[in-house]
CSV table of C-alpha atoms in Angstrom, one decimal:
chain,number,residue,atom,x,y,z
X,27,GLU,CA,-80.1,31.1,-82.0
X,28,THR,CA,-82.6,33.4,-83.5
X,29,ILE,CA,-82.9,37.1,-83.7
X,30,GLU,CA,-85.8,39.4,-84.7
X,31,LEU,CA,-84.6,41.8,-87.5
X,32,PRO,CA,-84.2,44.6,-87.9
X,33,THR,CA,-82.2,45.3,-84.9
X,34,PHE,CA,-78.7,46.0,-83.5
X,35,ILE,CA,-77.3,42.8,-82.3
X,36,GLU,CA,-76.3,44.5,-79.0
X,37,LYS,CA,-79.9,44.8,-78.2
X,38,PRO,CA,-80.7,41.2,-77.6
X,39,MET,CA,-77.3,40.1,-76.5
X,40,GLY,CA,-77.4,42.7,-73.8
X,41,LYS,CA,-73.5,43.3,-74.4
X,42,LYS,CA,-71.2,45.5,-76.2
X,43,ILE,CA,-70.2,43.6,-79.3
X,44,ASP,CA,-67.9,44.4,-82.2
X,45,GLY,CA,-66.8,41.7,-84.8
X,46,ALA,CA,-68.3,39.5,-87.4
X,47,VAL,CA,-71.8,38.0,-87.2
X,48,TRP,CA,-73.7,35.8,-89.6
X,49,PHE,CA,-77.5,36.1,-90.3
X,50,ARG,CA,-79.3,33.5,-92.2
X,51,LYS,CA,-83.0,33.0,-93.2
X,52,LYS,CA,-84.9,30.6,-95.5
X,53,ILE,CA,-87.7,32.3,-97.5
X,54,ALA,CA,-90.6,30.7,-99.2
X,55,ILE,CA,-91.3,32.3,-102.6
X,56,PRO,CA,-94.0,31.8,-105.0
X,57,GLU,CA,-93.6,29.2,-107.7
X,58,ASN,CA,-93.7,31.6,-110.5
X,59,TRP,CA,-90.7,33.5,-109.3
X,60,VAL,CA,-88.3,30.4,-109.9
X,61,GLY,CA,-85.9,31.3,-112.7
X,62,HIS,CA,-86.3,35.0,-112.4
X,63,ASP,CA,-84.0,37.7,-111.0
X,64,LEU,CA,-84.7,38.6,-107.3
X,65,GLU,CA,-84.0,42.0,-105.8
X,66,ILE,CA,-82.9,41.8,-102.1
X,67,ARG,CA,-83.3,44.9,-100.0
X,68,LEU,CA,-82.0,44.8,-96.4
X,69,GLY,CA,-82.3,48.5,-95.3
X,70,THR,CA,-79.3,50.2,-93.8
X,71,ILE,CA,-76.6,48.0,-92.2
X,72,ASP,CA,-73.9,49.1,-89.6
X,73,ASP,CA,-71.1,48.7,-90.8
X,74,PHE,CA,-70.0,46.4,-93.6
X,75,ASP,CA,-71.8,43.3,-95.2
X,76,VAL,CA,-71.5,40.4,-97.6
X,77,THR,CA,-74.7,39.1,-98.7
X,78,TYR,CA,-75.2,35.6,-100.2
X,79,CYS,CA,-78.3,33.9,-101.9
X,80,ASN,CA,-78.3,30.1,-102.0
X,81,GLY,CA,-74.6,30.0,-101.1
X,82,VAL,CA,-73.5,32.4,-103.9
X,83,LYS,CA,-72.3,36.0,-103.1
X,84,VAL,CA,-74.6,38.6,-104.7
X,85,GLY,CA,-73.2,41.7,-103.1
X,86,GLU,CA,-71.2,43.5,-100.5
X,87,THR,CA,-70.7,47.0,-99.1
X,88,GLY,CA,-67.3,47.4,-97.5
X,89,VAL,CA,-64.7,49.9,-96.2
X,90,GLU,CA,-64.2,51.4,-99.5
X,91,ILE,CA,-67.6,53.1,-99.2
X,92,PRO,CA,-67.7,56.3,-97.4
X,93,GLU,CA,-70.2,56.1,-94.2
X,94,PRO,CA,-71.4,52.7,-95.2
X,95,TYR,CA,-73.8,52.5,-92.3
X,96,MET,CA,-76.0,55.1,-94.3
X,97,ILE,CA,-76.3,53.0,-97.5
X,98,PRO,CA,-79.5,51.0,-97.8
X,99,ARG,CA,-78.5,47.6,-99.1
X,100,HIS,CA,-80.0,46.5,-102.5
X,101,TYR,CA,-78.6,43.5,-104.2
X,102,VAL,CA,-79.8,41.3,-107.2
X,103,ALA,CA,-79.8,37.6,-107.2
X,104,PRO,CA,-79.8,36.3,-110.8
X,105,GLY,CA,-82.6,33.9,-111.7
X,106,SER,CA,-80.1,31.1,-112.3
X,107,LEU,CA,-79.9,30.9,-108.5
X,108,VAL,CA,-83.6,30.6,-108.0
X,109,THR,CA,-84.2,27.0,-108.7
X,110,SER,CA,-87.0,26.3,-106.2
X,111,SER,CA,-89.6,27.9,-104.2
X,112,GLU,CA,-87.5,28.4,-101.2
X,113,VAL,CA,-84.2,30.6,-101.2
X,114,THR,CA,-81.8,31.0,-98.4
X,115,LEU,CA,-80.2,34.3,-97.7
X,116,ALA,CA,-77.1,34.7,-95.6
X,117,VAL,CA,-75.5,37.9,-94.4
X,118,ARG,CA,-72.1,38.4,-93.0
X,119,VAL,CA,-72.2,41.7,-91.1
X,120,PHE,CA,-68.8,43.3,-89.8
X,121,ASP,CA,-69.2,45.9,-87.1
X,122,HIS,CA,-66.1,47.6,-86.1
X,123,PHE,CA,-67.3,50.2,-83.6
X,124,GLY,CA,-70.3,51.1,-81.5
X,125,GLY,CA,-73.6,49.6,-82.5
X,126,GLY,CA,-73.9,47.1,-85.3
X,127,GLY,CA,-76.5,45.3,-87.3
X,128,PHE,CA,-79.6,46.0,-89.2
X,129,ALA,CA,-80.6,49.7,-88.6
X,130,GLY,CA,-83.2,50.2,-91.3
X,131,PRO,CA,-87.0,50.3,-90.7
X,132,PRO,CA,-88.9,46.9,-91.0
X,133,GLU,CA,-90.5,47.7,-94.2
X,134,ALA,CA,-87.2,48.4,-95.9
X,135,MET,CA,-86.4,44.6,-95.6
X,136,GLU,CA,-88.0,42.7,-98.5
X,137,LEU,CA,-87.3,40.2,-101.2
X,138,SER,CA,-89.1,41.0,-104.5
X,139,CYS,CA,-89.4,39.6,-108.1
X,140,PRO,CA,-89.8,42.6,-110.6
X,141,ALA,CA,-90.8,40.2,-113.3
X,142,ARG,CA,-93.9,39.2,-111.3
X,143,ASN,CA,-94.3,42.7,-109.7
X,144,SER,CA,-94.6,41.1,-106.2
X,145,HIS,CA,-92.6,40.9,-102.9
X,146,VAL,CA,-92.3,39.2,-99.6
X,147,PRO,CA,-91.2,40.7,-96.3
X,148,LEU,CA,-87.7,39.8,-94.8
X,149,ARG,CA,-88.3,41.3,-91.5
X,150,GLY,CA,-88.7,38.9,-88.6
X,151,ASP,CA,-86.7,35.9,-87.2
X,152,TRP,CA,-83.3,35.1,-88.6
X,153,ARG,CA,-80.9,32.6,-87.2
X,154,PHE,CA,-77.5,34.3,-86.2
X,155,HIS,CA,-74.0,33.2,-85.2
X,156,MET,CA,-71.3,35.3,-83.6
X,157,GLU,CA,-68.2,34.4,-85.9
X,158,ILE,CA,-65.7,36.1,-83.8
X,159,PRO,CA,-65.6,39.1,-81.6
X,160,LEU,CA,-62.9,41.7,-81.8
X,161,GLU,CA,-62.3,41.9,-78.0
X,162,PRO,CA,-62.0,38.9,-75.7
X,163,SER,CA,-64.7,40.1,-73.4
X,164,ALA,CA,-67.3,40.9,-76.3
X,165,ILE,CA,-69.2,37.7,-75.6
X,166,GLY,CA,-69.3,35.1,-72.8
X,167,GLY,CA,-67.3,37.3,-70.3
X,168,PRO,CA,-63.6,37.0,-69.6
X,169,GLY,CA,-61.5,34.4,-71.4
X,170,THR,CA,-63.7,34.2,-74.5
X,171,PRO,CA,-61.2,33.9,-77.5
X,172,GLY,CA,-61.2,37.0,-79.7
X,173,VAL,CA,-59.2,38.9,-82.2
X,174,PRO,CA,-57.2,42.0,-81.0
X,175,ARG,CA,-58.3,45.3,-82.6
X,176,GLN,CA,-56.0,46.5,-85.4
X,177,PRO,CA,-53.6,49.2,-83.9
X,178,ARG,CA,-54.3,52.8,-85.0
X,179,ASP,CA,-51.8,54.2,-87.3
X,180,PRO,CA,-50.1,57.6,-86.6
X,181,ASN,CA,-52.4,59.3,-88.9
X,182,SER,CA,-55.5,58.0,-87.7
X,183,SER,CA,-58.3,60.3,-86.6
X,184,ASN,CA,-59.2,58.0,-83.8
X,185,ARG,CA,-55.8,58.3,-82.1
X,186,PRO,CA,-55.6,60.4,-79.1
X,187,SER,CA,-55.0,64.0,-80.2
X,188,GLY,CA,-55.2,62.9,-83.9
X,189,LEU,CA,-58.2,65.1,-84.8
X,190,TYR,CA,-57.0,68.1,-82.4
X,191,ASN,CA,-53.3,68.1,-83.7
X,192,GLY,CA,-54.6,67.5,-87.3
X,193,MET,CA,-57.5,69.9,-87.6
X,194,ILE,CA,-57.4,72.4,-84.8
X,195,THR,CA,-53.9,73.3,-84.0
X,196,PRO,CA,-53.1,74.5,-87.5
X,197,VAL,CA,-56.0,76.8,-87.5
X,198,ALA,CA,-55.5,78.3,-83.9
X,199,PRO,CA,-53.5,81.3,-84.9
X,200,TYR,CA,-56.4,82.6,-87.0
X,201,THR,CA,-59.1,85.0,-85.5
X,202,LEU,CA,-62.6,83.4,-85.1
X,203,SER,CA,-66.0,85.0,-84.5
X,204,GLY,CA,-67.4,81.7,-83.1
X,205,THR,CA,-67.6,78.1,-83.4
X,206,ILE,CA,-70.1,75.6,-84.6
X,207,TRP,CA,-70.2,72.2,-83.2
X,208,TYR,CA,-72.2,69.3,-84.7
X,209,GLN,CA,-71.2,66.0,-83.0
X,210,GLY,CA,-72.4,63.8,-80.3
X,211,GLU,CA,-73.6,60.6,-82.2
X,212,ALA,CA,-70.5,58.5,-81.2
X,213,ASN,CA,-70.9,59.7,-77.6
X,214,ALA,CA,-74.5,58.8,-76.9
X,215,SER,CA,-73.6,55.5,-75.1
X,216,THR,CA,-71.7,57.8,-72.6
X,217,ALA,CA,-74.0,60.9,-72.4
X,218,TYR,CA,-73.4,61.4,-68.7
X,219,GLN,CA,-69.7,61.6,-69.3
X,220,TYR,CA,-70.5,64.2,-72.1
X,221,ARG,CA,-71.8,66.5,-69.6
X,222,ARG,CA,-68.3,67.2,-68.4
X,223,LEU,CA,-66.5,66.4,-71.8
X,224,LEU,CA,-68.3,69.1,-73.9
X,225,PRO,CA,-68.0,72.1,-71.3
X,226,ALA,CA,-64.3,71.1,-70.9
X,227,MET,CA,-63.5,71.2,-74.6
X,228,ILE,CA,-65.3,74.6,-75.0
X,229,ALA,CA,-63.0,75.9,-72.2
X,230,ASP,CA,-60.1,74.4,-73.9
X,231,TRP,CA,-60.9,76.0,-77.3
X,232,ARG,CA,-61.4,79.2,-75.6
X,233,GLU,CA,-58.0,79.0,-73.9
X,234,THR,CA,-56.4,78.2,-77.2
X,235,TRP,CA,-57.8,81.1,-79.0
X,236,ASN,CA,-57.5,83.4,-75.9
X,237,ASP,CA,-61.0,84.4,-75.9
X,238,THR,CA,-62.9,83.5,-72.8
X,239,THR,CA,-66.4,84.3,-74.2
X,240,MET,CA,-66.0,82.9,-77.8
X,241,PRO,CA,-69.4,81.9,-79.0
X,242,PHE,CA,-70.1,78.2,-79.4
X,243,GLY,CA,-73.2,77.2,-81.3
X,244,ILE,CA,-74.2,73.4,-80.7
X,245,VAL,CA,-76.3,71.4,-83.1
X,246,GLN,CA,-78.4,69.0,-80.8
X,247,LEU,CA,-78.8,65.5,-82.0
X,248,VAL,CA,-81.4,64.9,-84.5
X,249,ASN,CA,-84.1,62.3,-84.4
X,250,PHE,CA,-82.7,59.0,-85.5
X,251,ARG,CA,-83.8,55.3,-85.5
X,252,ASP,CA,-87.2,53.7,-85.3
X,253,ARG,CA,-90.0,55.2,-83.0
X,254,ASP,CA,-91.0,53.8,-79.7
X,255,THR,CA,-94.4,52.5,-79.2
X,256,VAL,CA,-94.2,53.1,-75.5
X,257,PRO,CA,-91.9,55.7,-73.5
X,258,SER,CA,-88.4,54.1,-73.2
X,259,PRO,CA,-85.0,54.9,-72.1
X,260,SER,CA,-82.9,56.6,-74.9
X,261,THR,CA,-79.3,57.3,-74.9
X,262,TRP,CA,-79.7,59.7,-77.6
X,263,ALA,CA,-82.1,61.7,-75.4
X,264,GLU,CA,-79.5,61.8,-72.7
X,265,LEU,CA,-77.0,63.0,-75.1
X,266,ARG,CA,-79.3,65.8,-76.2
X,267,GLU,CA,-79.7,66.7,-72.4
X,268,ALA,CA,-76.0,67.0,-71.9
X,269,GLN,CA,-75.9,69.4,-75.0
X,270,ALA,CA,-78.8,71.5,-73.6
X,271,MET,CA,-77.2,71.6,-70.2
X,272,ALA,CA,-74.1,73.1,-71.8
X,273,ALA,CA,-76.0,75.8,-73.4
X,274,ARG,CA,-78.0,76.6,-70.3
X,275,SER,CA,-74.9,77.1,-68.2
X,276,ASP,CA,-73.2,79.4,-70.6
X,277,PRO,CA,-74.5,82.7,-72.0
X,278,HIS,CA,-72.2,82.4,-74.9
X,279,VAL,CA,-73.3,78.9,-75.9
X,280,GLY,CA,-76.3,78.4,-78.2
X,281,LEU,CA,-78.3,75.4,-79.1
X,282,ALA,CA,-79.9,74.6,-82.6
X,283,VAL,CA,-82.6,71.9,-81.8
X,284,GLY,CA,-82.8,69.3,-84.9
X,285,ILE,CA,-85.5,67.1,-83.5
X,286,ASP,CA,-87.6,67.5,-86.5
X,287,VAL,CA,-85.2,67.2,-89.2
X,288,GLY,CA,-83.7,63.6,-88.9
X,289,GLN,CA,-84.5,60.4,-90.7
X,290,ALA,CA,-85.0,57.0,-89.1
X,291,ASN,CA,-82.5,55.3,-91.3
X,292,ARG,CA,-79.9,57.9,-91.8
X,293,LEU,CA,-77.4,58.9,-89.2
X,294,HIS,CA,-76.7,62.2,-90.9
X,295,PRO,CA,-79.9,63.8,-92.4
X,296,ALA,CA,-80.1,64.9,-95.8
X,297,ASN,CA,-81.9,68.3,-95.1
X,298,LYS,CA,-79.5,70.3,-93.0
X,299,ARG,CA,-80.7,73.6,-94.0
X,300,PRO,CA,-82.9,74.1,-91.0
X,301,LEU,CA,-79.9,73.6,-88.8
X,302,GLY,CA,-78.1,76.2,-90.5
X,303,GLU,CA,-80.9,78.6,-90.4
X,304,ARG,CA,-81.3,78.0,-86.7
X,305,LEU,CA,-77.5,78.5,-86.0
X,306,SER,CA,-77.8,81.6,-88.1
X,307,ALA,CA,-80.6,83.0,-86.0
X,308,TRP,CA,-78.8,82.2,-82.8
X,309,ALA,CA,-75.5,84.0,-84.1
X,310,GLN,CA,-77.3,87.1,-85.3
X,311,ALA,CA,-79.3,87.6,-82.1
X,312,THR,CA,-76.6,87.0,-79.5
X,313,VAL,CA,-73.3,87.7,-81.3
X,314,TYR,CA,-74.4,90.4,-83.5
X,315,GLY,CA,-77.2,92.0,-81.5
X,316,ARG,CA,-80.1,91.6,-84.0
X,317,ASN,CA,-83.5,91.8,-82.3
X,318,LEU,CA,-85.0,88.5,-83.5
X,319,VAL,CA,-86.3,85.2,-82.1
X,320,TYR,CA,-83.5,82.6,-82.2
X,321,SER,CA,-84.7,79.7,-80.2
X,322,GLY,CA,-87.7,77.4,-79.7
X,323,PRO,CA,-89.7,77.0,-76.4
X,324,ALA,CA,-87.5,76.0,-73.5
X,325,LEU,CA,-89.0,74.8,-70.2
X,326,LYS,CA,-88.9,77.5,-67.6
X,327,ARG,CA,-91.1,75.8,-64.9
X,328,ALA,CA,-93.2,72.9,-64.3
X,329,SER,CA,-96.2,73.0,-61.8
X,330,PHE,CA,-97.7,69.6,-60.8
X,331,GLY,CA,-101.2,69.7,-59.8
X,332,THR,CA,-103.5,66.8,-58.5
X,333,ASP,CA,-103.9,65.4,-62.1
X,334,THR,CA,-102.5,68.0,-64.4
X,335,VAL,CA,-99.1,69.4,-65.1
X,336,THR,CA,-98.8,73.1,-66.1
X,337,LEU,CA,-95.7,73.9,-68.2
X,338,VAL,CA,-94.3,77.5,-68.5
X,339,PHE,CA,-91.6,78.1,-71.2
X,340,GLU,CA,-89.3,80.8,-72.2
X,341,HIS,CA,-88.3,81.8,-75.8
X,342,ILE,CA,-92.2,81.4,-76.8
X,343,GLY,CA,-91.6,84.2,-79.5
X,344,SER,CA,-95.1,85.6,-80.5
X,345,GLY,CA,-96.7,82.4,-79.0
X,346,LEU,CA,-96.7,78.7,-78.7
X,347,ALA,CA,-97.9,76.6,-81.7
X,348,VAL,CA,-98.4,73.0,-82.7
X,349,LYS,CA,-97.6,71.4,-85.9
X,350,GLY,CA,-100.5,68.9,-86.5
X,351,ASP,CA,-103.9,68.4,-85.0
X,352,SER,CA,-102.8,68.0,-81.3
X,353,LEU,CA,-99.7,68.1,-79.3
X,354,THR,CA,-97.7,65.0,-79.1
X,355,GLY,CA,-94.3,63.7,-77.4
X,356,PHE,CA,-95.4,64.2,-73.7
X,357,SER,CA,-95.2,61.5,-71.1
X,358,LEU,CA,-96.0,61.3,-67.4
X,359,ALA,CA,-95.0,59.1,-64.6
X,360,GLY,CA,-96.6,58.7,-61.2
X,361,SER,CA,-95.0,57.7,-57.8
X,362,ASP,CA,-94.2,54.2,-59.6
X,363,SER,CA,-91.8,55.9,-62.0
X,364,VAL,CA,-93.4,54.1,-65.0
X,365,PHE,CA,-93.9,56.6,-67.8
X,366,HIS,CA,-97.1,56.7,-70.1
X,367,TRP,CA,-98.0,58.8,-73.0
X,368,ALA,CA,-99.8,62.0,-72.1
X,369,THR,CA,-102.4,64.3,-73.6
X,370,ALA,CA,-101.4,68.0,-73.8
X,371,ARG,CA,-102.9,71.4,-75.0
X,372,ILE,CA,-101.8,74.8,-75.5
X,373,GLN,CA,-103.5,77.3,-73.0
X,374,GLY,CA,-102.3,80.7,-73.5
X,375,ASP,CA,-98.5,80.8,-73.1
X,376,SER,CA,-98.6,77.6,-71.1
X,377,VAL,CA,-99.0,74.0,-72.0
X,378,MET,CA,-101.4,71.6,-69.9
X,379,VAL,CA,-100.5,67.8,-69.6
X,380,TRP,CA,-102.3,65.0,-68.2
X,381,SER,CA,-103.0,61.3,-68.6
X,382,ASP,CA,-105.8,59.0,-67.8
X,383,LEU,CA,-103.2,56.3,-67.0
X,384,VAL,CA,-101.4,58.4,-64.3
X,385,GLU,CA,-103.7,59.6,-61.3
X,386,THR,CA,-101.1,61.8,-59.8
X,387,PRO,CA,-98.3,62.8,-61.9
X,388,VAL,CA,-94.9,63.5,-60.4
X,389,GLU,CA,-92.6,63.5,-63.4
X,390,LEU,CA,-92.8,64.6,-67.0
X,391,ARG,CA,-90.8,64.1,-70.1
X,392,TYR,CA,-91.1,65.7,-73.6
X,393,GLY,CA,-89.2,64.5,-76.7
X,394,TRP,CA,-87.7,61.7,-74.7
X,395,ALA,CA,-86.6,59.2,-77.3
X,396,ASN,CA,-84.2,58.4,-80.0
X,397,ASN,CA,-86.8,59.4,-82.7
X,398,PRO,CA,-89.6,61.2,-80.7
X,399,ASP,CA,-92.9,62.2,-82.3
X,400,CYS,CA,-93.0,65.6,-80.8
X,401,ASN,CA,-94.5,68.9,-82.3
X,402,LEU,CA,-94.4,71.8,-79.9
X,403,TYR,CA,-93.0,75.1,-81.5
X,404,ASN,CA,-93.4,78.7,-81.4
X,405,LYS,CA,-95.0,80.6,-84.0
X,406,GLU,CA,-91.7,81.6,-85.7
X,407,GLY,CA,-91.2,77.9,-86.4
X,408,PHE,CA,-88.6,77.0,-83.8
X,409,PRO,CA,-89.2,73.5,-82.2
X,410,ALA,CA,-89.3,73.1,-78.3
X,411,VAL,CA,-86.1,71.8,-76.5
X,412,PRO,CA,-86.7,68.2,-75.5
X,413,PHE,CA,-86.5,68.1,-71.7
X,414,ARG,CA,-87.4,65.9,-68.6
X,415,THR,CA,-88.3,67.2,-65.0
X,416,ASP,CA,-87.1,64.0,-63.3
X,417,SER,CA,-83.4,63.2,-62.3
X,418,PHE,CA,-83.6,59.3,-62.4
X,419,PRO,CA,-80.1,57.7,-63.4
X,420,GLY,CA,-80.2,57.2,-67.0
X,421,VAL,CA,-79.0,54.3,-69.2
X,422,THR,CA,-75.6,56.0,-69.5
X,423,PHE,CA,-75.2,56.8,-65.9
X,424,SER,CA,-72.9,53.7,-65.3
X,425,GLU,CA,-70.5,55.1,-68.0
X,426,ARG,CA,-70.1,58.4,-66.4
């Protein structure tokens, strides 16, 4: 079978898959590359890989590397392997949890010859073969042979209560002014469940510390992965929605929006300073009583007209602002429930939204994607909270 890379293997297969998968591609190279060292760049890979050139291993990234899914792969094939104007690359990818495969942007995949100062792209069609899944039901349905997962040892952080007993219980006797919570990536596939899970955890910690109003600052998931060319379903958007719901339902829970600090190919962004500053503003304003702006615009009301939607926000500070030439990140749907990109402009303290492709809009979304291109702020520099007006069952609704 063939698969277009980069992508996660689960996307074309339509199933949850963990285990070992082989990818192979023959690449035509210029004649003047023969005999010279080649550099192989594959972007980030989730989780581990062993890479071969013409049947010889040229590199690997394994379990000894912290957070291997964040490491762009860069290997060198020695010139002694380059004996003709065609090379064959093979990559064995092992995914042990969640999504697995090639996570980097297409332009990150290339084969180059430094001696000739030229390169050829590696994105596109590759042959692939599932070596063996970790679970019997991973491919082909019940009865498919598989390998049982390795049992968790008693000290594993992934055992039930492992993190809580190891990290929370020892500090529970100490007094806290509040809590900061930066998590959610691993729960994106079950975002509807997170709507209950996060408030339940907050309540449990407050009970543990005997503080029913303990402040709880949530860092909303940042932007991550490739940008969509058309409005599309998004598990990360649904998880952000669950985080925002927890903040809206409790006056002692805050939300630091990070929709503008992420990186497409890094799960954990390098620049976390804005997140710390936004959390600090929230804590200073709501916990310590300072009079300052601590949030970006949050939807207060949406009024649907014949062809235009008027949005009214709270937390606008000294006014709404756009970073860039024009507002982006809005999409509209009519009665057919099909979303199209929309045009928007700031009008005073409101935002007007419309689309030539939607004659009578009935639903609106903003920043609804894994990595949305959205740029509505207040003048104090806080980004708007992503939102939607519809209540359609999302892609994680069945996992609730």
